Amino acid sequence: MSFTISKSFRRKRYIRIAFNPFFMRKFFLCKCTPVFSLKVCLSLLVCFFCCLFQLNAQQNSFLDKVIEITQMSSVYRHNVNWDTLKPKVYAAVIQDEPDTLKALRPAIGFMLAALGDNHSFMMYKGAYFGRTGKLNTYNLLNEQTKEALKKEKDSPVRVAKLSKDVAYISVPAMSTPPKDGAEMAKNLGQKLRDSLCSLNLADLKGIIVDLRLNTGGNMYPMIGGLAPLLGDGDAGSFVRDGKVLSTWTIKEENVYFGKTPSTYINHPCKVNEKIKIALLTGPITSSAGEATVISFIGKKNTRLFGEPTAGLVTANQMMKLGDNIYYYVSVSTEADRKGKEYKSAILPDEEVIGGDNFEDLNNDQKIIAAMKWLTDKTL
């Protein structure tokens, strides 16, 4: 910050205070009389430093809250020494940045990286950020999958008949907003269910459920939409420190936690009890997409084909920190119906690297491998 007094001009003094980037490098010109010049300008200086102190205090208070939530709630909280980590987190704050989230982004990213947390993130007005140095799973994709992912953003659920008694359904990502997302989730789940039931499941001997392009979102419309394939009973659970916190169950073709329904999807459809289910996975099968995969693991006549998933196998709890500011912190891991807990990527039963062909499903190598199993009468 510079502080200069110009030469007298028509018996009036002009004092110019050039503020640093904290105030967007704007120049404030103080036109002062000889009597009040020093008082006015000193007042401006005091005001500036008060604003500076107040802003830093706000940022520190916000960061204090994020650290407190993480230290208490994160499933990874035991991975670090907090007395050692905290000073390093505060040191990573951008001190002269007036935008609080921009100032704190490297600090929060550093903290999540130290925890080994790839899934927690901050969201502000639809934009989000997580740990620093996170592996970009998008770079692991082949060109066919990258191109399909671009189209997937605007694509509905895709269904197809691959043979007389084998069908295909894709399950896209299903993101819902923090506020008023219940109705959207219900609609997404209903569309998935309607698409599934259109395949006449009672007449099928096999079905392929494609989650390769499912980057996550809300697990409940995905699992609820596919509930007829899962059948009644426990499908998965949330685990923390080796203890089951809660279990999601399929009942009346909807998702329940205890006696409380999490989905309200209509359109029941009868399923062939002996139907074989093949799930396709890939490097960007993430988060809620992985929870959907977990819901099928351990079920009779079910097998996974493709590549390891992204490994975002934690449940995130949403914490509102301010207007349009949300912190999604990983509070538990997930386990399948048989109690196996997942802490990293889900591995397929049969690995098929590459060979994806979303334009011509009959020439897709993962689908070809799945079809071989689905149509093998000896299995």
CSV table of C-alpha atoms in Angstrom, one decimal:
chain,number,residue,atom,x,y,z
A,1,MET,CA,0.0,0.0,0.0
A,2,SER,CA,1.4,3.4,-0.9
A,3,PHE,CA,0.6,6.7,1.0
A,4,THR,CA,1.5,9.9,-0.8
A,5,ILE,CA,0.6,13.6,-0.3
A,6,SER,CA,0.4,15.6,-3.5
A,7,LYS,CA,1.5,19.2,-3.7
A,8,SER,CA,-1.0,21.9,-2.7
A,9,PHE,CA,-3.5,22.8,-5.3
A,10,ARG,CA,-5.6,26.0,-5.0
A,11,ARG,CA,-4.9,26.0,-1.2
A,12,LYS,CA,-6.4,22.5,-0.9
A,13,ARG,CA,-4.5,19.3,-0.2
A,14,TYR,CA,-5.1,16.1,-2.0
A,15,ILE,CA,-4.1,12.8,-0.3
A,16,ARG,CA,-4.1,9.7,-2.4
A,17,ILE,CA,-4.3,6.2,-0.8
A,18,ALA,CA,-3.5,3.4,-3.3
A,19,PHE,CA,-5.0,0.2,-1.9
A,20,ASN,CA,-3.4,-3.2,-2.6
A,21,PRO,CA,-5.1,-6.0,-4.5
A,22,PHE,CA,-7.3,-6.6,-1.5
A,23,PHE,CA,-9.4,-3.8,-2.9
A,24,MET,CA,-8.9,-4.6,-6.6
A,25,ARG,CA,-6.1,-2.0,-6.8
A,26,LYS,CA,-8.6,0.9,-6.9
A,27,PHE,CA,-7.3,4.3,-6.1
A,28,PHE,CA,-9.2,6.4,-3.6
A,29,LEU,CA,-8.7,10.2,-3.8
A,30,CYS,CA,-9.3,12.2,-0.6
A,31,LYS,CA,-10.1,15.8,-1.1
A,32,CYS,CA,-9.3,17.4,2.2
A,33,THR,CA,-9.3,20.9,3.7
A,34,PRO,CA,-6.2,21.9,5.6
A,35,VAL,CA,-8.1,21.4,8.9
A,36,PHE,CA,-9.5,18.0,8.3
A,37,SER,CA,-7.0,16.4,5.9
A,38,LEU,CA,-5.1,14.4,8.4
A,39,LYS,CA,-8.1,13.4,10.4
A,40,VAL,CA,-10.0,12.2,7.3
A,41,CYS,CA,-7.1,10.3,5.8
A,42,LEU,CA,-6.1,8.7,9.1
A,43,SER,CA,-9.7,7.6,9.5
A,44,LEU,CA,-9.5,6.0,6.1
A,45,LEU,CA,-6.4,4.2,7.1
A,46,VAL,CA,-8.0,2.9,10.3
A,47,CYS,CA,-11.0,1.9,8.3
A,48,PHE,CA,-8.8,0.0,5.8
A,49,PHE,CA,-6.9,-1.9,8.4
A,50,CYS,CA,-10.1,-2.7,10.3
A,51,CYS,CA,-11.6,-4.1,7.1
A,52,LEU,CA,-8.4,-6.1,6.5
A,53,PHE,CA,-8.5,-7.5,10.1
A,54,GLN,CA,-12.2,-8.2,9.8
A,55,LEU,CA,-11.9,-10.1,6.5
A,56,ASN,CA,-9.0,-12.2,7.8
A,57,ALA,CA,-11.0,-12.9,11.0
A,58,GLN,CA,-14.0,-14.1,8.8
A,59,GLN,CA,-11.7,-16.3,6.8
A,60,ASN,CA,-10.1,-17.8,9.9
A,61,SER,CA,-13.5,-18.4,11.4
A,62,PHE,CA,-14.8,-20.2,8.3
A,63,LEU,CA,-11.6,-22.3,8.1
A,64,ASP,CA,-12.0,-23.1,11.8
A,65,LYS,CA,-15.4,-24.5,11.2
A,66,VAL,CA,-14.3,-26.6,8.2
A,67,ILE,CA,-11.4,-28.1,10.3
A,68,GLU,CA,-13.7,-28.7,13.3
A,69,ILE,CA,-16.2,-30.6,11.1
A,70,THR,CA,-13.5,-32.6,9.4
A,71,GLN,CA,-11.7,-33.5,12.7
A,72,MET,CA,-15.0,-34.7,14.2
A,73,SER,CA,-16.7,-36.3,11.3
A,74,SER,CA,-14.3,-37.4,8.6
A,75,VAL,CA,-13.9,-41.2,8.2
A,76,TYR,CA,-10.2,-40.4,7.5
A,77,ARG,CA,-9.7,-38.3,10.7
A,78,HIS,CA,-7.3,-40.8,12.3
A,79,ASN,CA,-4.9,-40.6,9.3
A,80,VAL,CA,-3.2,-37.4,10.6
A,81,ASN,CA,-1.7,-35.7,13.6
A,82,TRP,CA,-4.0,-32.7,13.8
A,83,ASP,CA,-1.6,-30.7,16.1
A,84,THR,CA,1.0,-30.9,13.3
A,85,LEU,CA,-1.5,-30.5,10.4
A,86,LYS,CA,-3.4,-27.4,11.5
A,87,PRO,CA,-0.6,-24.9,11.3
A,88,LYS,CA,0.2,-26.1,7.8
A,89,VAL,CA,-3.4,-25.7,6.8
A,90,TYR,CA,-3.6,-22.1,8.0
A,91,ALA,CA,-0.3,-21.3,6.3
A,92,ALA,CA,-1.8,-22.4,3.0
A,93,VAL,CA,-4.4,-19.6,3.1
A,94,ILE,CA,-4.0,-16.9,0.4
A,95,GLN,CA,-3.7,-13.9,2.7
A,96,ASP,CA,-4.4,-11.1,0.3
A,97,GLU,CA,-7.4,-12.7,-1.4
A,98,PRO,CA,-10.8,-11.0,-0.5
A,99,ASP,CA,-12.9,-13.9,-1.8
A,100,THR,CA,-13.1,-16.2,1.2
A,101,LEU,CA,-13.5,-19.5,-0.8
A,102,LYS,CA,-10.7,-18.6,-3.2
A,103,ALA,CA,-8.5,-17.7,-0.2
A,104,LEU,CA,-9.2,-21.0,1.6
A,105,ARG,CA,-9.2,-23.3,-1.4
A,106,PRO,CA,-5.5,-24.3,-1.2
A,107,ALA,CA,-5.8,-24.7,2.5
A,108,ILE,CA,-8.8,-27.0,2.4
A,109,GLY,CA,-7.3,-28.9,-0.6
A,110,PHE,CA,-4.1,-29.4,1.3
A,111,MET,CA,-6.0,-30.7,4.4
A,112,LEU,CA,-8.0,-33.2,2.3
A,113,ALA,CA,-4.8,-34.4,0.6
A,114,ALA,CA,-3.1,-34.9,3.9
A,115,LEU,CA,-6.1,-37.0,5.0
A,116,GLY,CA,-6.0,-39.1,1.8
A,117,ASP,CA,-9.6,-38.0,1.2
A,118,ASN,CA,-10.5,-38.1,-2.5
A,119,HIS,CA,-14.2,-37.6,-2.0
A,120,SER,CA,-14.9,-34.7,0.3
A,121,PHE,CA,-15.5,-31.4,-1.4
A,122,MET,CA,-16.7,-27.8,-1.0
A,123,MET,CA,-19.6,-26.5,-3.2
A,124,TYR,CA,-20.5,-22.9,-3.9
A,125,LYS,CA,-23.2,-22.0,-6.4
A,126,GLY,CA,-22.7,-25.2,-8.3
A,127,ALA,CA,-18.9,-25.0,-8.5
A,128,TYR,CA,-16.8,-27.3,-6.3
A,129,PHE,CA,-13.3,-28.2,-5.3
A,130,GLY,CA,-11.7,-31.0,-3.3
A,131,ARG,CA,-8.2,-32.2,-2.4
A,132,THR,CA,-5.1,-31.0,-4.2
A,133,GLY,CA,-3.1,-33.4,-6.3
A,134,LYS,CA,-6.1,-35.6,-6.9
A,135,LEU,CA,-5.8,-38.3,-9.6
A,136,ASN,CA,-7.8,-37.3,-12.6
A,137,THR,CA,-9.5,-40.5,-13.6
A,138,TYR,CA,-10.7,-38.8,-16.8
A,139,ASN,CA,-7.1,-39.2,-18.1
A,140,LEU,CA,-7.5,-43.0,-17.7
A,141,LEU,CA,-10.3,-43.1,-20.2
A,142,ASN,CA,-9.9,-44.2,-23.9
A,143,GLU,CA,-11.2,-41.8,-26.6
A,144,GLN,CA,-14.4,-43.8,-27.2
A,145,THR,CA,-15.4,-43.4,-23.5
A,146,LYS,CA,-14.4,-39.7,-23.4
A,147,GLU,CA,-16.6,-39.0,-26.4
A,148,ALA,CA,-19.5,-41.0,-24.9
A,149,LEU,CA,-19.2,-39.1,-21.7
A,150,LYS,CA,-19.6,-35.8,-23.5
A,151,LYS,CA,-22.9,-37.0,-24.9
A,152,GLU,CA,-24.0,-38.7,-21.7
A,153,LYS,CA,-24.5,-35.3,-20.0
A,154,ASP,CA,-27.6,-34.7,-22.1
A,155,SER,CA,-28.7,-38.3,-22.6
A,156,PRO,CA,-31.5,-40.1,-20.9
A,157,VAL,CA,-31.4,-43.7,-19.7
A,158,ARG,CA,-30.6,-46.0,-22.7
A,159,VAL,CA,-32.2,-49.4,-23.2
A,160,ALA,CA,-31.8,-52.0,-25.9
A,161,LYS,CA,-32.5,-55.6,-26.7
A,162,LEU,CA,-29.2,-57.4,-27.5
A,163,SER,CA,-30.9,-60.7,-28.2
A,164,LYS,CA,-34.3,-62.4,-27.8
A,165,ASP,CA,-33.8,-62.8,-24.1
A,166,VAL,CA,-31.0,-60.5,-23.1
A,167,ALA,CA,-31.4,-56.7,-22.6
A,168,TYR,CA,-29.2,-53.7,-21.9
A,169,ILE,CA,-29.8,-50.6,-19.7
A,170,SER,CA,-27.4,-47.8,-19.0
A,171,VAL,CA,-27.6,-45.9,-15.7
A,172,PRO,CA,-26.3,-42.3,-16.0
A,173,ALA,CA,-25.1,-40.0,-13.2
A,174,MET,CA,-28.0,-38.5,-11.3
A,175,SER,CA,-27.0,-35.3,-9.5
A,176,THR,CA,-29.6,-33.4,-7.4
A,177,PRO,CA,-29.2,-30.0,-5.9
A,178,PRO,CA,-28.8,-29.5,-2.1
A,179,LYS,CA,-32.0,-27.5,-1.9
A,180,ASP,CA,-35.3,-28.9,-3.1
A,181,GLY,CA,-33.7,-32.0,-4.7
A,182,ALA,CA,-36.2,-34.5,-3.4
A,183,GLU,CA,-38.6,-34.0,-6.3
A,184,MET,CA,-35.9,-34.2,-8.9
A,185,ALA,CA,-34.6,-37.4,-7.3
A,186,LYS,CA,-38.0,-38.9,-7.4
A,187,ASN,CA,-38.4,-38.0,-11.1
A,188,LEU,CA,-35.0,-39.5,-12.0
A,189,GLY,CA,-35.7,-42.7,-10.2
A,190,GLN,CA,-39.1,-43.0,-11.9
A,191,LYS,CA,-37.6,-42.5,-15.3
A,192,LEU,CA,-35.1,-45.2,-14.6
A,193,ARG,CA,-37.8,-47.6,-13.4
A,194,ASP,CA,-40.0,-46.9,-16.3
A,195,SER,CA,-37.1,-47.6,-18.7
A,196,LEU,CA,-36.3,-50.8,-16.8
A,197,CYS,CA,-39.8,-52.1,-16.8
A,198,SER,CA,-40.2,-51.4,-20.5
A,199,LEU,CA,-37.8,-54.4,-21.1
A,200,ASN,CA,-40.3,-56.9,-19.9
A,201,LEU,CA,-38.1,-58.4,-17.3
A,202,ALA,CA,-40.2,-61.5,-16.7
A,203,ASP,CA,-39.3,-62.7,-20.2
A,204,LEU,CA,-35.5,-62.1,-19.9
A,205,LYS,CA,-32.9,-64.6,-19.0
A,206,GLY,CA,-30.2,-61.9,-18.7
A,207,ILE,CA,-29.6,-58.2,-18.4
A,208,ILE,CA,-26.6,-55.9,-18.7
A,209,VAL,CA,-26.6,-52.9,-16.4
A,210,ASP,CA,-24.0,-50.4,-17.7
A,211,LEU,CA,-22.5,-48.0,-15.1
A,212,ARG,CA,-19.3,-47.1,-17.0
A,213,LEU,CA,-20.4,-43.5,-17.5
A,214,ASN,CA,-21.9,-43.1,-14.1
A,215,THR,CA,-19.9,-40.4,-12.3
A,216,GLY,CA,-22.1,-40.4,-9.3
A,217,GLY,CA,-24.6,-38.0,-7.7
A,218,ASN,CA,-27.6,-39.3,-5.7
A,219,MET,CA,-27.5,-43.0,-5.0
A,220,TYR,CA,-31.1,-43.4,-4.1
A,221,PRO,CA,-32.8,-42.8,-7.5
A,222,MET,CA,-30.3,-45.2,-9.0
A,223,ILE,CA,-30.8,-48.0,-6.5
A,224,GLY,CA,-34.5,-47.3,-6.3
A,225,GLY,CA,-35.0,-47.3,-10.0
A,226,LEU,CA,-33.2,-50.7,-10.3
A,227,ALA,CA,-34.9,-52.1,-7.2
A,228,PRO,CA,-36.9,-54.8,-9.1
A,229,LEU,CA,-33.6,-56.4,-10.1
A,230,LEU,CA,-32.2,-56.3,-6.5
A,231,GLY,CA,-35.2,-57.9,-4.9
A,232,ASP,CA,-36.3,-57.5,-1.3
A,233,GLY,CA,-33.7,-57.5,1.5
A,234,ASP,CA,-30.6,-55.7,2.7
A,235,ALA,CA,-28.5,-54.4,-0.2
A,236,GLY,CA,-25.7,-52.5,1.5
A,237,SER,CA,-24.6,-50.5,4.6
A,238,PHE,CA,-22.7,-47.5,5.8
A,239,VAL,CA,-19.7,-48.4,8.1
A,240,ARG,CA,-17.6,-46.3,10.4
A,241,ASP,CA,-14.7,-47.5,12.5
A,242,GLY,CA,-15.8,-51.1,11.9
A,243,LYS,CA,-19.3,-50.5,13.1
A,244,VAL,CA,-22.5,-50.6,10.9
A,245,LEU,CA,-24.2,-47.2,11.1
A,246,SER,CA,-27.2,-48.0,8.9
A,247,THR,CA,-28.3,-50.4,6.3
A,248,TRP,CA,-30.2,-49.7,3.1
A,249,THR,CA,-32.8,-52.2,2.3
A,250,ILE,CA,-35.1,-53.0,-0.7
A,251,LYS,CA,-38.7,-53.3,0.3
A,252,GLU,CA,-41.7,-53.0,-2.0
A,253,GLU,CA,-39.3,-52.1,-4.8
A,254,ASN,CA,-38.1,-49.0,-3.0
A,255,VAL,CA,-35.1,-48.1,-0.8
A,256,TYR,CA,-35.6,-48.1,2.9
A,257,PHE,CA,-33.6,-47.3,6.0
A,258,GLY,CA,-35.4,-49.2,8.7
A,259,LYS,CA,-39.0,-48.3,8.4
A,260,THR,CA,-38.3,-45.0,6.6
A,261,PRO,CA,-38.5,-45.0,2.8
A,262,SER,CA,-35.8,-43.0,0.9
A,263,THR,CA,-37.5,-43.4,-2.5
A,264,TYR,CA,-41.1,-43.2,-3.6
A,265,ILE,CA,-41.1,-44.9,-7.0
A,266,ASN,CA,-44.1,-46.5,-8.6
A,267,HIS,CA,-44.5,-48.9,-11.5
A,268,PRO,CA,-43.7,-52.4,-10.1
A,269,CYS,CA,-42.6,-54.9,-12.7
A,270,LYS,CA,-42.3,-58.7,-12.4
A,271,VAL,CA,-38.8,-60.1,-12.9
A,272,ASN,CA,-37.6,-63.6,-13.9
A,273,GLU,CA,-36.4,-65.0,-10.6
A,274,LYS,CA,-33.5,-66.8,-12.4
A,275,ILE,CA,-32.4,-63.7,-14.4
A,276,LYS,CA,-28.6,-63.2,-14.6
A,277,ILE,CA,-27.3,-59.7,-14.1
A,278,ALA,CA,-24.0,-58.4,-15.6
A,279,LEU,CA,-22.8,-55.0,-14.4
A,280,LEU,CA,-20.3,-53.0,-16.4
A,281,THR,CA,-17.8,-50.7,-14.6
A,282,GLY,CA,-15.0,-48.4,-15.6
A,283,PRO,CA,-12.5,-45.8,-14.2
A,284,ILE,CA,-15.2,-43.1,-13.8
A,285,THR,CA,-17.8,-45.3,-12.2
A,286,SER,CA,-17.8,-43.1,-9.1
A,287,SER,CA,-19.4,-42.4,-5.7
A,288,ALA,CA,-23.2,-43.1,-6.0
A,289,GLY,CA,-22.4,-45.2,-9.1
A,290,GLU,CA,-20.2,-47.3,-6.9
A,291,ALA,CA,-22.8,-47.6,-4.2
A,292,THR,CA,-25.2,-48.9,-6.9
A,293,VAL,CA,-22.6,-51.5,-7.9
A,294,ILE,CA,-22.1,-52.5,-4.2
A,295,SER,CA,-25.9,-53.0,-3.9
A,296,PHE,CA,-25.6,-55.8,-6.4
A,297,ILE,CA,-22.5,-57.5,-5.1
A,298,GLY,CA,-23.2,-60.7,-3.3
A,299,LYS,CA,-26.5,-61.2,-5.1
A,300,LYS,CA,-27.0,-64.6,-6.7
A,301,ASN,CA,-26.5,-64.7,-10.5
A,302,THR,CA,-24.6,-61.4,-10.6
A,303,ARG,CA,-21.2,-60.7,-12.0
A,304,LEU,CA,-19.1,-57.6,-12.7
A,305,PHE,CA,-17.2,-57.0,-16.0
A,306,GLY,CA,-14.9,-54.2,-17.1
A,307,GLU,CA,-12.3,-52.1,-15.2
A,308,PRO,CA,-11.7,-51.0,-11.6
A,309,THR,CA,-14.0,-48.2,-10.4
A,310,ALA,CA,-12.8,-44.7,-9.2
A,311,GLY,CA,-12.6,-45.7,-5.6
A,312,LEU,CA,-14.9,-43.0,-4.1
A,313,VAL,CA,-16.6,-45.5,-1.9
A,314,THR,CA,-17.5,-43.3,1.0
A,315,ALA,CA,-20.8,-41.7,2.1
A,316,ASN,CA,-20.7,-37.9,2.1
A,317,GLN,CA,-22.7,-35.9,4.6
A,318,MET,CA,-23.8,-32.4,3.5
A,319,MET,CA,-23.0,-29.5,5.9
A,320,LYS,CA,-24.4,-26.0,5.1
A,321,LEU,CA,-21.8,-23.4,6.0
A,322,GLY,CA,-23.5,-20.3,4.5
A,323,ASP,CA,-25.6,-19.0,1.6
A,324,ASN,CA,-25.1,-21.5,-1.2
A,325,ILE,CA,-21.9,-22.9,0.5
A,326,TYR,CA,-21.9,-26.6,1.3
A,327,TYR,CA,-19.3,-28.9,2.6
A,328,TYR,CA,-19.7,-32.6,1.7
A,329,VAL,CA,-17.5,-34.5,4.1
A,330,SER,CA,-16.8,-38.3,3.9
A,331,VAL,CA,-18.2,-39.7,7.1
A,332,SER,CA,-18.3,-43.5,6.4
A,333,THR,CA,-17.3,-46.3,4.0
A,334,GLU,CA,-19.7,-48.7,2.4
A,335,ALA,CA,-20.2,-52.4,2.6
A,336,ASP,CA,-22.1,-54.9,0.5
A,337,ARG,CA,-25.0,-57.2,1.6
A,338,LYS,CA,-22.5,-59.8,2.9
A,339,GLY,CA,-20.7,-57.2,5.1
A,340,LYS,CA,-17.6,-56.7,3.0
A,341,GLU,CA,-16.3,-53.2,3.4
A,342,TYR,CA,-14.9,-51.2,0.5
A,343,LYS,CA,-12.2,-48.6,1.0
A,344,SER,CA,-10.8,-48.3,-2.5
A,345,ALA,CA,-11.7,-49.2,-6.1
A,346,ILE,CA,-14.2,-52.0,-6.7
A,347,LEU,CA,-12.6,-54.7,-8.8
A,348,PRO,CA,-14.5,-56.5,-11.5
A,349,ASP,CA,-15.0,-60.3,-11.5
A,350,GLU,CA,-13.8,-60.4,-15.0
A,351,GLU,CA,-11.4,-57.6,-16.1
A,352,VAL,CA,-11.8,-56.3,-19.7
A,353,ILE,CA,-9.5,-53.4,-20.5
A,354,GLY,CA,-10.6,-51.0,-23.3
A,355,GLY,CA,-12.7,-52.2,-26.2
A,356,ASP,CA,-15.6,-49.9,-25.3
A,357,ASN,CA,-18.0,-49.1,-28.1
A,358,PHE,CA,-21.0,-47.1,-27.1
A,359,GLU,CA,-22.1,-46.5,-30.6
A,360,ASP,CA,-22.3,-50.2,-31.6
A,361,LEU,CA,-23.0,-52.3,-28.4
A,362,ASN,CA,-22.7,-55.6,-30.2
A,363,ASN,CA,-19.0,-54.8,-30.9
A,364,ASP,CA,-18.3,-53.6,-27.4
A,365,GLN,CA,-15.7,-55.9,-25.8
A,366,LYS,CA,-17.1,-55.6,-22.3
A,367,ILE,CA,-20.6,-56.4,-23.5
A,368,ILE,CA,-19.3,-59.3,-25.6
A,369,ALA,CA,-17.6,-60.8,-22.4
A,370,ALA,CA,-20.8,-60.2,-20.4
A,371,MET,CA,-23.0,-61.8,-23.2
A,372,LYS,CA,-20.7,-64.9,-23.1
A,373,TRP,CA,-21.5,-65.4,-19.4
A,374,LEU,CA,-25.2,-64.5,-19.7
A,375,THR,CA,-25.8,-67.0,-22.5
A,376,ASP,CA,-23.7,-69.8,-21.0
A,377,LYS,CA,-26.3,-72.4,-19.9
A,378,THR,CA,-23.7,-74.3,-17.9
A,379,LEU,CA,-23.2,-71.4,-15.5
